CSV table of C-alpha atoms and ligand atoms in Angstrom, one decimal:
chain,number,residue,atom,x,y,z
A,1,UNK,CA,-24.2,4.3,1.2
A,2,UNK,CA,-24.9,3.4,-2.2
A,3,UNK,CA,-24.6,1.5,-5.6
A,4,UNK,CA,-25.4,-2.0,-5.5
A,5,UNK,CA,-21.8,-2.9,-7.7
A,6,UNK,CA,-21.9,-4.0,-10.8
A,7,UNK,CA,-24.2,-1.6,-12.7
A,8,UNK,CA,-23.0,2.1,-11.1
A,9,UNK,CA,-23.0,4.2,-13.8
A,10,UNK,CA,-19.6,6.5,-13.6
A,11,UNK,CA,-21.1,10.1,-13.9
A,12,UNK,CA,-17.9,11.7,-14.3
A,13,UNK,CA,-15.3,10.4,-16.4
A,14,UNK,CA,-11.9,10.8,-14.7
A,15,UNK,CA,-9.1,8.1,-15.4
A,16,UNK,CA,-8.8,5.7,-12.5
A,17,UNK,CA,-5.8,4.2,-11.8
A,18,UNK,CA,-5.7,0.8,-9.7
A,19,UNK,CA,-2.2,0.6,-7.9
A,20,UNK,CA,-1.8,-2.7,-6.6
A,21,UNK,CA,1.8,-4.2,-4.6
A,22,UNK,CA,2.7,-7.8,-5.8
A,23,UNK,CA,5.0,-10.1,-3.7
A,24,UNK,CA,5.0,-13.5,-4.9
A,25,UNK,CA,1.5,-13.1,-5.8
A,26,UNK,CA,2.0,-15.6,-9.1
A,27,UNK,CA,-1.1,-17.7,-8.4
A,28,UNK,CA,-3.2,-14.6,-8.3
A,29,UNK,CA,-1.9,-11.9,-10.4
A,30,UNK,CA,-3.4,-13.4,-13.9
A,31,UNK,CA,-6.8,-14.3,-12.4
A,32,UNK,CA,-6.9,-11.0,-11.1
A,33,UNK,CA,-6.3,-8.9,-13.9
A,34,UNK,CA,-8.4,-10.8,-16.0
A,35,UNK,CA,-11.0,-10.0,-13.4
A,36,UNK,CA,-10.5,-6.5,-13.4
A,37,UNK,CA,-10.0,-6.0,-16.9
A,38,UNK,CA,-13.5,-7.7,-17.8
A,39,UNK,CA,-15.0,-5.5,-15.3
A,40,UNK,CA,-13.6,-1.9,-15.5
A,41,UNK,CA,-13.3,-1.9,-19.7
A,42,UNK,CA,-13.2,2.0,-20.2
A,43,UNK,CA,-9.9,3.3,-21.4
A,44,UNK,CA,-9.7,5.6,-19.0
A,45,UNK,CA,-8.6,2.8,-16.4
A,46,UNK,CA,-5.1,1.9,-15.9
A,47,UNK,CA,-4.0,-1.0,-13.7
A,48,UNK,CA,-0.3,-0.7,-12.3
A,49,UNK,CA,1.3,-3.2,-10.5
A,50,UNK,CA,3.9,-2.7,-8.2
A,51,UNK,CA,6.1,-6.1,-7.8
A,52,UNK,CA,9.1,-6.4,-6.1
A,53,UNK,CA,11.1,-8.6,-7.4
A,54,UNK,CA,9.0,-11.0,-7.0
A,55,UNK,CA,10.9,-14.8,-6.3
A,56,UNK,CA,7.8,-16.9,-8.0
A,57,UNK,CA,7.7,-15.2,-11.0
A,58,UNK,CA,5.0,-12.7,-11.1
A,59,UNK,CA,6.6,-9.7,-12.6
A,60,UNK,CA,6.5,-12.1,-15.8
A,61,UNK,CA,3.3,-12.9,-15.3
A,62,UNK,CA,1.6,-9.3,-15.6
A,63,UNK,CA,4.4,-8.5,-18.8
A,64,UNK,CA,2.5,-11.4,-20.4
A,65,UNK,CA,-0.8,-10.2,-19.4
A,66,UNK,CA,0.1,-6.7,-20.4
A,67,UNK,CA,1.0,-7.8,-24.3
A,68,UNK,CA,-2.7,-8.4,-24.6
A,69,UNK,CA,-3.7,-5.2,-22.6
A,70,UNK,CA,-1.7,-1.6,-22.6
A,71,UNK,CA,-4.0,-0.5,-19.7
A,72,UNK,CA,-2.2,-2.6,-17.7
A,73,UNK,CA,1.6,-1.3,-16.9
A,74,UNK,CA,3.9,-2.6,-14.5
A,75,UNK,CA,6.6,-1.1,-12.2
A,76,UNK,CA,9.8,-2.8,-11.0
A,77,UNK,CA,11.5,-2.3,-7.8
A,78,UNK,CA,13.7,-3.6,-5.1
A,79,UNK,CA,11.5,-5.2,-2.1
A,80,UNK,CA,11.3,-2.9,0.7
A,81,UNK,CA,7.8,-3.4,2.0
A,82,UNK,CA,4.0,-3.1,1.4
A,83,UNK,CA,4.4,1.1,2.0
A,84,UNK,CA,7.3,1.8,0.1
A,85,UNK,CA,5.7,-0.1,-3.2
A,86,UNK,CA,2.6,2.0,-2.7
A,87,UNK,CA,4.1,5.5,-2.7
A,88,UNK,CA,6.5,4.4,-5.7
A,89,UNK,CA,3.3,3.3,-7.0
A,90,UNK,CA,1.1,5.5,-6.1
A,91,UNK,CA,3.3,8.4,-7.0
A,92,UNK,CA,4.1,6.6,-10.3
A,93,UNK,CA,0.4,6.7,-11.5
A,94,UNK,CA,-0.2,10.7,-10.2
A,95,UNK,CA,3.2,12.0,-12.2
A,96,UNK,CA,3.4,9.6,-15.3
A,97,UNK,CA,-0.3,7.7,-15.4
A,98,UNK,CA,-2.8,10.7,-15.5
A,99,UNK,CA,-4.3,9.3,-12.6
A,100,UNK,CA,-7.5,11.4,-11.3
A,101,UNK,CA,-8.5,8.7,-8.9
A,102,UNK,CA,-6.1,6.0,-6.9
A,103,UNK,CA,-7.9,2.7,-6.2
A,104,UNK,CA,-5.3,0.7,-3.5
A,105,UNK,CA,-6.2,-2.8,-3.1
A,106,UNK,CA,-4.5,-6.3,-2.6
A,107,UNK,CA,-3.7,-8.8,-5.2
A,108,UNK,CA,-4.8,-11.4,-3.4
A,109,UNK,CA,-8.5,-11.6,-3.7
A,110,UNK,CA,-9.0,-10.2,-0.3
A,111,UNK,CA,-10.6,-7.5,-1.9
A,112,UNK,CA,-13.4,-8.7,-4.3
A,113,UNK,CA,-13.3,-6.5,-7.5
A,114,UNK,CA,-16.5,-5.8,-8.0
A,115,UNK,CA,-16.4,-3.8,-4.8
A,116,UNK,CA,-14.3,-0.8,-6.2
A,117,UNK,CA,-17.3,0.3,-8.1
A,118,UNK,CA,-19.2,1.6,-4.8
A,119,UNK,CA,-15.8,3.6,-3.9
A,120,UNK,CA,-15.7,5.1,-7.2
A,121,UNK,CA,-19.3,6.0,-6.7
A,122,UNK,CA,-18.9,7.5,-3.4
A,123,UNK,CA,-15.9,9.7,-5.3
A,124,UNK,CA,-18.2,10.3,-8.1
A,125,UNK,CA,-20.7,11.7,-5.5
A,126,UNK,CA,-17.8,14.2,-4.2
A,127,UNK,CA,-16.0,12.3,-1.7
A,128,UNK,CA,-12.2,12.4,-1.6
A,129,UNK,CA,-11.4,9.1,0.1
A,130,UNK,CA,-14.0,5.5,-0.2
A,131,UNK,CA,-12.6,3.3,2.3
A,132,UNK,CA,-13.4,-0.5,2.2
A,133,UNK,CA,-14.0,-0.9,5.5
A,134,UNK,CA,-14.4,-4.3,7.5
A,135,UNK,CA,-15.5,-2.6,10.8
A,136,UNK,CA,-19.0,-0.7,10.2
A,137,UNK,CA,-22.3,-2.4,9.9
A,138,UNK,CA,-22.5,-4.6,7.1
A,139,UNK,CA,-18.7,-4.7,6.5
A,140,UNK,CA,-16.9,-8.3,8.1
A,141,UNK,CA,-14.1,-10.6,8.0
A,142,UNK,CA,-13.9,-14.1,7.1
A,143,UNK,CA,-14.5,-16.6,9.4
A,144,UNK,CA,-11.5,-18.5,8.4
A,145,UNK,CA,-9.1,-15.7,9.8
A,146,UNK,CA,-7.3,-17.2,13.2
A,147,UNK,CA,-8.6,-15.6,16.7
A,148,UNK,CA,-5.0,-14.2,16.9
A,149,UNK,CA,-5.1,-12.3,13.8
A,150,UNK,CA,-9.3,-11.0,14.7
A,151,UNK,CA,-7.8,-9.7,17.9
A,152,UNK,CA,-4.8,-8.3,16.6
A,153,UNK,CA,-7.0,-5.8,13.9
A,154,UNK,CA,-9.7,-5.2,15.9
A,155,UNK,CA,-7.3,-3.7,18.8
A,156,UNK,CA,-4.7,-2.2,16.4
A,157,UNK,CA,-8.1,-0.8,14.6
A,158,UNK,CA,-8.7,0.9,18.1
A,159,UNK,CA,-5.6,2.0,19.0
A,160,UNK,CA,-5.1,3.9,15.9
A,161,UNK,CA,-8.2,5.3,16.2
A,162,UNK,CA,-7.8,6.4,20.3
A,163,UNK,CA,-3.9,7.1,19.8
A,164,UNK,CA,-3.5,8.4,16.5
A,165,UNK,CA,-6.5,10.7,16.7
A,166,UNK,CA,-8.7,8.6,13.9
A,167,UNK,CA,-11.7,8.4,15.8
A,168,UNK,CA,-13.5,9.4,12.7
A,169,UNK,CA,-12.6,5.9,10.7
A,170,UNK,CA,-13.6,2.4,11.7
A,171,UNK,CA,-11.2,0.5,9.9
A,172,UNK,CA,-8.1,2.7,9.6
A,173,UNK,CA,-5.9,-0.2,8.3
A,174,UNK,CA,-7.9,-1.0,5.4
A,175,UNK,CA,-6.1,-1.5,2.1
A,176,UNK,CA,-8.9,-0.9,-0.3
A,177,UNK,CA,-9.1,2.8,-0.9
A,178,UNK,CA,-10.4,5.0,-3.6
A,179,UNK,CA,-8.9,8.1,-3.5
A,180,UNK,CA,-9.1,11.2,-5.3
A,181,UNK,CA,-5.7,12.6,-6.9
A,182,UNK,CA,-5.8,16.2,-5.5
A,183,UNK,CA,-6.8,15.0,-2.0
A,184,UNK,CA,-3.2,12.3,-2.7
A,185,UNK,CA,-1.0,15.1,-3.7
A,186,UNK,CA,-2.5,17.7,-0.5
A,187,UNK,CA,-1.6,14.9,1.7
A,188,UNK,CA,1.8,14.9,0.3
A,189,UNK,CA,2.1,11.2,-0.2
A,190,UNK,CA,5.3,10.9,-2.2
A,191,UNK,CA,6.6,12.2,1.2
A,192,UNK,CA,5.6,9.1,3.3
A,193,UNK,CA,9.0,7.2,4.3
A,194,UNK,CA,6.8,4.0,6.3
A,195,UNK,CA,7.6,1.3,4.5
A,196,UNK,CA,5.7,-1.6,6.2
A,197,UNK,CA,2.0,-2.1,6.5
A,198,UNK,CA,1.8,0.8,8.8
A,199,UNK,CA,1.7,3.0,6.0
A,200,UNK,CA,-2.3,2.4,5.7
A,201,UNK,CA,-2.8,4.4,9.3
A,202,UNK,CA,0.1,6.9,8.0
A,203,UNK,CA,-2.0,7.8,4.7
A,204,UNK,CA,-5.0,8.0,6.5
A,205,UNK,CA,-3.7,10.3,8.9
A,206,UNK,CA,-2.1,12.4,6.3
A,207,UNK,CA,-5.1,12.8,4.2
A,208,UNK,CA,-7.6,13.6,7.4
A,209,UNK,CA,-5.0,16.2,8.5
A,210,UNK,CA,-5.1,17.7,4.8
A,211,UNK,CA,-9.0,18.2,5.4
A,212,UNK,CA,-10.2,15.1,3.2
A,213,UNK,CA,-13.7,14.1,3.2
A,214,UNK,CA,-13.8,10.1,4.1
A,215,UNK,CA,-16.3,7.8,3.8
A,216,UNK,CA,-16.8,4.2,4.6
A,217,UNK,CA,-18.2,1.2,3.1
A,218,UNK,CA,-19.0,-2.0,4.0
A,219,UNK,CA,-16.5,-5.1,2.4
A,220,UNK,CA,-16.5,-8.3,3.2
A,221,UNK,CA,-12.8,-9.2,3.5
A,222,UNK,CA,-12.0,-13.0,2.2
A,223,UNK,CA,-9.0,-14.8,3.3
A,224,UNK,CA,-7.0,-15.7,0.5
A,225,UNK,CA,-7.1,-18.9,-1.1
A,226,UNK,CA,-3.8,-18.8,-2.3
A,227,UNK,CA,-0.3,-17.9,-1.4
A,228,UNK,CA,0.6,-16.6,2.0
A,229,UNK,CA,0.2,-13.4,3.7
A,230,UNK,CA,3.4,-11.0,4.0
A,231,UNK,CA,2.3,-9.2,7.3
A,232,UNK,CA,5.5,-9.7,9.9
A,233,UNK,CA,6.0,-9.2,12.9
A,234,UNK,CA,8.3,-6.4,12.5
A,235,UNK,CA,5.2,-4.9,10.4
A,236,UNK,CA,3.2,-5.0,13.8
A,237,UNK,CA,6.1,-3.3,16.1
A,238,UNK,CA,6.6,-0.6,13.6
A,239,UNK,CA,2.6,-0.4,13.7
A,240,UNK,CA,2.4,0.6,17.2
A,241,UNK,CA,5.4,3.1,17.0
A,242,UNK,CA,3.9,4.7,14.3
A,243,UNK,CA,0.3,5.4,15.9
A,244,UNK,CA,1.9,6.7,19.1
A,245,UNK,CA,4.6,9.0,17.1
A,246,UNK,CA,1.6,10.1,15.2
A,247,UNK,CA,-0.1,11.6,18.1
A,248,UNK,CA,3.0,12.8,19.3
A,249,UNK,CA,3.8,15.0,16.4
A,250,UNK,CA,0.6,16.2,15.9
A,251,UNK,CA,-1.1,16.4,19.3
A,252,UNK,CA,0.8,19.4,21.2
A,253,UNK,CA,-1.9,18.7,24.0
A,254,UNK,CA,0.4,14.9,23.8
A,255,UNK,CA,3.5,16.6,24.4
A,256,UNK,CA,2.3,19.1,27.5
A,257,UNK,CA,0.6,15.7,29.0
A,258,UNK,CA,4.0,14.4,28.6
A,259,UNK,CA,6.1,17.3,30.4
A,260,UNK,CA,3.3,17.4,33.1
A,261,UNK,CA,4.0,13.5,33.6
A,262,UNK,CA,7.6,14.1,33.2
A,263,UNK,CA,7.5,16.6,36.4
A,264,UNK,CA,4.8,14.9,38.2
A,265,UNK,CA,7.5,12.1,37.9
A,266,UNK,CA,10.5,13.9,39.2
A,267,UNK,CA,7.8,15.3,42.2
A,268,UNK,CA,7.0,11.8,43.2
A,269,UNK,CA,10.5,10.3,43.0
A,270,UNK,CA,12.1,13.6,44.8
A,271,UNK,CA,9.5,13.7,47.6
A,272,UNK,CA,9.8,9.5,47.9
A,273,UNK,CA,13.5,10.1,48.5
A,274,UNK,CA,13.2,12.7,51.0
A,275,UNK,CA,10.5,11.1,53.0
A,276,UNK,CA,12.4,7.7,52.9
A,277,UNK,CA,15.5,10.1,53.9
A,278,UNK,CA,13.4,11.5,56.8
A,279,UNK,CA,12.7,8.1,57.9
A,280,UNK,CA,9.5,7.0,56.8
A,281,UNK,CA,9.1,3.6,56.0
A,282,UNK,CA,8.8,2.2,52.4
A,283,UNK,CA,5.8,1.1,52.2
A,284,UNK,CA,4.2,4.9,54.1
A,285,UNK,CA,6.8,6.9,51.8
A,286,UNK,CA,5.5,5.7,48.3
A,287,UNK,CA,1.9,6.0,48.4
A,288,UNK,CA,2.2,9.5,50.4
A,289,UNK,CA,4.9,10.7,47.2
A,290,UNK,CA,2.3,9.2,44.0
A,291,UNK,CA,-0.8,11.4,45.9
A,292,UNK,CA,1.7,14.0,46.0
A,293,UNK,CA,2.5,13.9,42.1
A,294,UNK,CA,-1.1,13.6,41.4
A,295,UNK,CA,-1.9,16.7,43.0
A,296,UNK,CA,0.1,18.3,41.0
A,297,UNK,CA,-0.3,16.8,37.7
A,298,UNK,CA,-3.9,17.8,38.2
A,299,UNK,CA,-2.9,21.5,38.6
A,300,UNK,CA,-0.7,21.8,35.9
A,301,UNK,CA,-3.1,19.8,33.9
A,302,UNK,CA,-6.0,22.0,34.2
A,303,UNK,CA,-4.5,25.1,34.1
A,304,UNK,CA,-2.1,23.9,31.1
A,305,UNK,CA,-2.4,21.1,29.3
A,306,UNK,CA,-5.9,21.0,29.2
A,307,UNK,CA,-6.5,24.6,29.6
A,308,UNK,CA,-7.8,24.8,26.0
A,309,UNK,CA,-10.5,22.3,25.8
A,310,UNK,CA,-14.2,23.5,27.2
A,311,UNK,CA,-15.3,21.4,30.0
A,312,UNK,CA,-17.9,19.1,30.0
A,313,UNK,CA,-20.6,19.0,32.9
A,314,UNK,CA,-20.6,20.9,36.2
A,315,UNK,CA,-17.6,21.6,38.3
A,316,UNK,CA,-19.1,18.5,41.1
A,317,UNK,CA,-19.1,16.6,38.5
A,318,UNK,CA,-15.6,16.8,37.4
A,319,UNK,CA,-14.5,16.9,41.1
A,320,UNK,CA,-15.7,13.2,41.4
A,321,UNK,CA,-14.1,12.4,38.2
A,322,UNK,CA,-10.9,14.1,39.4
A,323,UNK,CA,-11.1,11.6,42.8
A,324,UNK,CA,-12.2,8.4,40.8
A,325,UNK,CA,-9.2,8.5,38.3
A,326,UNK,CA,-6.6,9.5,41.2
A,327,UNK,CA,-7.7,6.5,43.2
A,328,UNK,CA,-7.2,4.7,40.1
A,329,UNK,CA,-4.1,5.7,39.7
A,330,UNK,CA,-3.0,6.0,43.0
A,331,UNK,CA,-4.5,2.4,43.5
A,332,UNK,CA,-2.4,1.2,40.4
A,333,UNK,CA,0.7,2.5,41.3
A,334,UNK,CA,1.1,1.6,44.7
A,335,UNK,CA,-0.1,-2.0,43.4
A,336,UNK,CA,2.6,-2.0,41.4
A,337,UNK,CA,5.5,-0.8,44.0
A,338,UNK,CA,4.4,-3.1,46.9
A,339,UNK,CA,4.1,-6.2,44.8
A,340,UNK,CA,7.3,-5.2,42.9
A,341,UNK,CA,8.8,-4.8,46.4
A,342,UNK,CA,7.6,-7.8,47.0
A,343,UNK,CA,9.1,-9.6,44.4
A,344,UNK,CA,12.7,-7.7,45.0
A,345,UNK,CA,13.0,-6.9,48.0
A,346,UNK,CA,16.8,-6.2,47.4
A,347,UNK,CA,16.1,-3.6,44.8
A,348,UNK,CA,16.7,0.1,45.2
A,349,UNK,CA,13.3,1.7,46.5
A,350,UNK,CA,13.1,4.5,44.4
A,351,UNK,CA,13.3,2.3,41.3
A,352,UNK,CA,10.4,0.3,42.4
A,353,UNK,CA,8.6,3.4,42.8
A,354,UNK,CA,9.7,4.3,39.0
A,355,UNK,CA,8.2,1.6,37.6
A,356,UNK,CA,5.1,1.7,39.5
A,357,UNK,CA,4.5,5.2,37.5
A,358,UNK,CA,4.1,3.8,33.8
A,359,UNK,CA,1.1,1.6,34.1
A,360,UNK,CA,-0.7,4.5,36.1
A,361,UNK,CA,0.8,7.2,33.7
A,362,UNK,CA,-0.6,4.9,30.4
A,363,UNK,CA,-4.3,4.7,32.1
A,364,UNK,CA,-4.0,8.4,33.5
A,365,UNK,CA,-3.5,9.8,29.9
A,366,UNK,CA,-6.2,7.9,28.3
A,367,UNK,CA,-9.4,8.6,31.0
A,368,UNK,CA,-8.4,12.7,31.7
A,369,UNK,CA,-8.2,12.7,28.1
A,370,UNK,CA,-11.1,11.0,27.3
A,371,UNK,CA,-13.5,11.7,30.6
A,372,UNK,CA,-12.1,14.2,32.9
A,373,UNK,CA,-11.1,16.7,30.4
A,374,UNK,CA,-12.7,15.4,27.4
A,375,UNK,CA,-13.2,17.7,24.6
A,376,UNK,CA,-17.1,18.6,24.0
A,377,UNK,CA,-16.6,18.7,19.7
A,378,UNK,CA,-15.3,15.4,18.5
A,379,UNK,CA,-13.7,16.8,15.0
A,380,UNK,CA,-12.6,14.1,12.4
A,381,UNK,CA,-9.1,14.3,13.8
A,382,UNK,CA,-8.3,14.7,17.5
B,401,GDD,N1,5.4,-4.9,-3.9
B,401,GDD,C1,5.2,-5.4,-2.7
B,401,GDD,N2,6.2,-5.4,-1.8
B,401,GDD,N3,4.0,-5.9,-2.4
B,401,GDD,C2,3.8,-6.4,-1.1
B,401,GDD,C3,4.8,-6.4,-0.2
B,401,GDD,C4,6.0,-5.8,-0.5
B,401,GDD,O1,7.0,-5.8,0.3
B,401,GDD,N4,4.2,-7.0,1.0
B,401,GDD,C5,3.0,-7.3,0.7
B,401,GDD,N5,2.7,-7.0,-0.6
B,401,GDD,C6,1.4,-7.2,-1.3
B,401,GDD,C7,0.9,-8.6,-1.3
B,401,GDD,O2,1.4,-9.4,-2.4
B,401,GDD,C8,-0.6,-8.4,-1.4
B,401,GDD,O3,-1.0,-8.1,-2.8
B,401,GDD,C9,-0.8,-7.1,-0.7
B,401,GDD,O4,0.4,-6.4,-0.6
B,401,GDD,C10,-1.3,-7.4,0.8
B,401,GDD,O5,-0.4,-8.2,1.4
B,401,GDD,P1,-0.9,-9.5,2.3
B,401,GDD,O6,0.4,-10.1,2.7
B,401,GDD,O7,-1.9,-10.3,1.6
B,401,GDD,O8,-1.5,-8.7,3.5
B,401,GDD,P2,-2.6,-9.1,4.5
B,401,GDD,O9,-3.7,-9.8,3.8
B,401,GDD,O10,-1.9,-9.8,5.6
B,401,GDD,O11,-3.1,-7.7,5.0
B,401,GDD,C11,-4.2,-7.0,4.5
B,401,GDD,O12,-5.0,-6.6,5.6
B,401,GDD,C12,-4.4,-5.5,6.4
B,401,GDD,C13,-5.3,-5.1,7.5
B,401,GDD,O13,-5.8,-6.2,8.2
B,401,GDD,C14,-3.8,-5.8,3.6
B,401,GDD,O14,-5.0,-5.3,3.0
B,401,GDD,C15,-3.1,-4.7,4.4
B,401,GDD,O15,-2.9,-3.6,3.6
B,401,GDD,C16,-4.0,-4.3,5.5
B,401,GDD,O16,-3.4,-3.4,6.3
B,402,MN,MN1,-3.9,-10.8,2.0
């Protein structure tokens, strides 16, 4: 990593444009601009910000600000989230700003301003994408952020990085980004319909898939001192539907999983019913029809699904993995029917057995794809 901040010396000059989203943002937005304006003074630096009909004011705010200062421009529009005012913004500084370079970052102070000099360095050094990034060595939070909130990132950090393939980034839900233009328009940004905060992973994704060159560096993220965050909880469902969709339209290896599930399903259920049909008790039937439907998952797994990927170790070796994740599984589902059983004993068997699939189906996915079948080249995006 390098630069120390203040005194980077911009090799190339290519006209940086800082896109930042306001939403009632009124006790920060002057401060702020002053802040950047006294520290990026070239005239080849725009600042555009992207305010939503702000309540409080602030739209007013940066039109007074930007009397005293053309670099600064702002852009108007109705309030439909944090994504949808960074790809009207975003867009708006590519097609009508000149922009060469795309610095994201929050209005809040979250992001200290002096920082976006070491990602303009690392783009002046060739790189396509500088993330500010919380979650590599050097990089934190601050400690005033709630337990809730540190678990919530850190886990939605790994989950987009597991599900969504972005095993590559630490922090894939930064929102202080430099990014190069050309790397922007390949990722085809204006084409982006997430219009909560789960447009961070989305862009990410997008640019990674268009072959961009990412780097991180360390930020230490403050917690605003004033005004209140706008992350909702509707922002964290549409989050976790986003990662998973993610790796379903991309991953084909997701979808094949999925099918083999989907029959390995239908085997377990079908053989359940005919063994419970046959006689067989309940509780003899169901663990009998999940080793069935592992069996053949396995099958169709390694002579499809997986069929691609070049195995690691010796064949033993992936023998006794094979065994430890069908006990797993078979342990887990089987769990789940006899305590479900258990708990409704009036309930139609063969639903039971159902539901005692999905936890073993979630934790089947993740260790064959991971362990058992795990790919031996780790690329930027899996
Ligand atoms: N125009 C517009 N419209 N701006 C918005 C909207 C919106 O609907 N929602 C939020 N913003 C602005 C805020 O005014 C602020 O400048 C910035 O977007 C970030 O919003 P915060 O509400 O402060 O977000 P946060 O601090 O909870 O979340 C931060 O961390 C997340 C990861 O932990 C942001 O950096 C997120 O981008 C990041 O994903
Ligand atoms: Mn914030």
């Amino acid at each position: 990593m390098s630069g120390t901040g203040d005194n980077v010396k911009r090799l190339r000059s290519s006209r940086v444009c800082f896109v930042i989203p306001t939403y009632n943002e009124a006790a920060n937005v002057t401060p702020l601009l002053a802040r950047l304006t006294g520290l990026y003074r070239g005239d080849d630096t725009a600042f555009l910000i992207v305010d939503d009909e702000s309540p409080d004011g602030t739209a007013d705010l940066v039109r007074e600000f930007a009397a005293n200062d053309s670099r600064v421009r702002l852009l108007e529009g109705k309030r439909r989230g944090l994504g949808d005012a960074y790809v009207r913004g975003i867009t708006h500084a590519l097609n009508n700003l000149g922009a060469q370079i795309i610095v994201q970052m929050d209005a809040d102070f979250s992001h200290d301003p002096a920082d976006a000099h070491k990602l303009l360095a690392h783009l002046d050094a060739g790189t396509d994408v500088a993330i500010g990034s919380r979650y590599v060595a050097g990089g934190g939070i601050d400690a005033r952020w709630s337990p809730a909130r540190r678990l919530l990132s850190r886990w939605g950090n790994r989950l987009a990085r597991w599900v969504a393939g972005l095993a590559a980034v630490h922090d894939c839900t930064a929102g202080f980004k430099a990014i190069n233009a050309d790397a922007l328009r390949a990722a085809q940004v204006e084409k982006i319909s997430v219009q909560g905060y789960a447009f961070q992973v989305v862009l990410l994704h997008r640019l990674l898939a268009a072959g961009a060159r990412v780097v991180e560096e360390p930020i230490y993220f403050r917690e605003r001192e004033r005004g209140h965050t706008k992350l909702g909880v509707k922002d964290i469902f549409a989050f976790f539907c986003h990662i998973w969709w993610l790796r379903l339209t991309r991953h084909r290896t997701f979808i094949k999983f999925a099918l083999t599930g989907l029959s390995g399903a239908v085997i377990n259920l079908g053989s359940f019913q005919i063994l419970l049909d046959l006689g067989l008790h309940k509780l003899l039937a169901s663990p009998i029809a999940i080793e069935l439907s592992i069996v053949s998952n396995f099958l169709i797994n390694n002579y499809w699904t997986f069929a691609d990927r070049a195995l690691t170790g010796r064949k033993r070796v992936r023998g006794m993995k094979f065994n430890l994740v069908s006990l797993a599984t078979l342990t887990l589902s089987y769990a789940t029917f006899v305590a479900l059983s258990a708990l409704f004993p009036s309930a139609l068997p063969v639903l039971l057995q159902g539901l005692g699939i999905v936890p073993a189906a979630l934790l089947n996915y993740f260790v064959n794809s991971f362990w058992t079948f795990r790919d031996i080249k780790p690329r930027g995006l899996r």
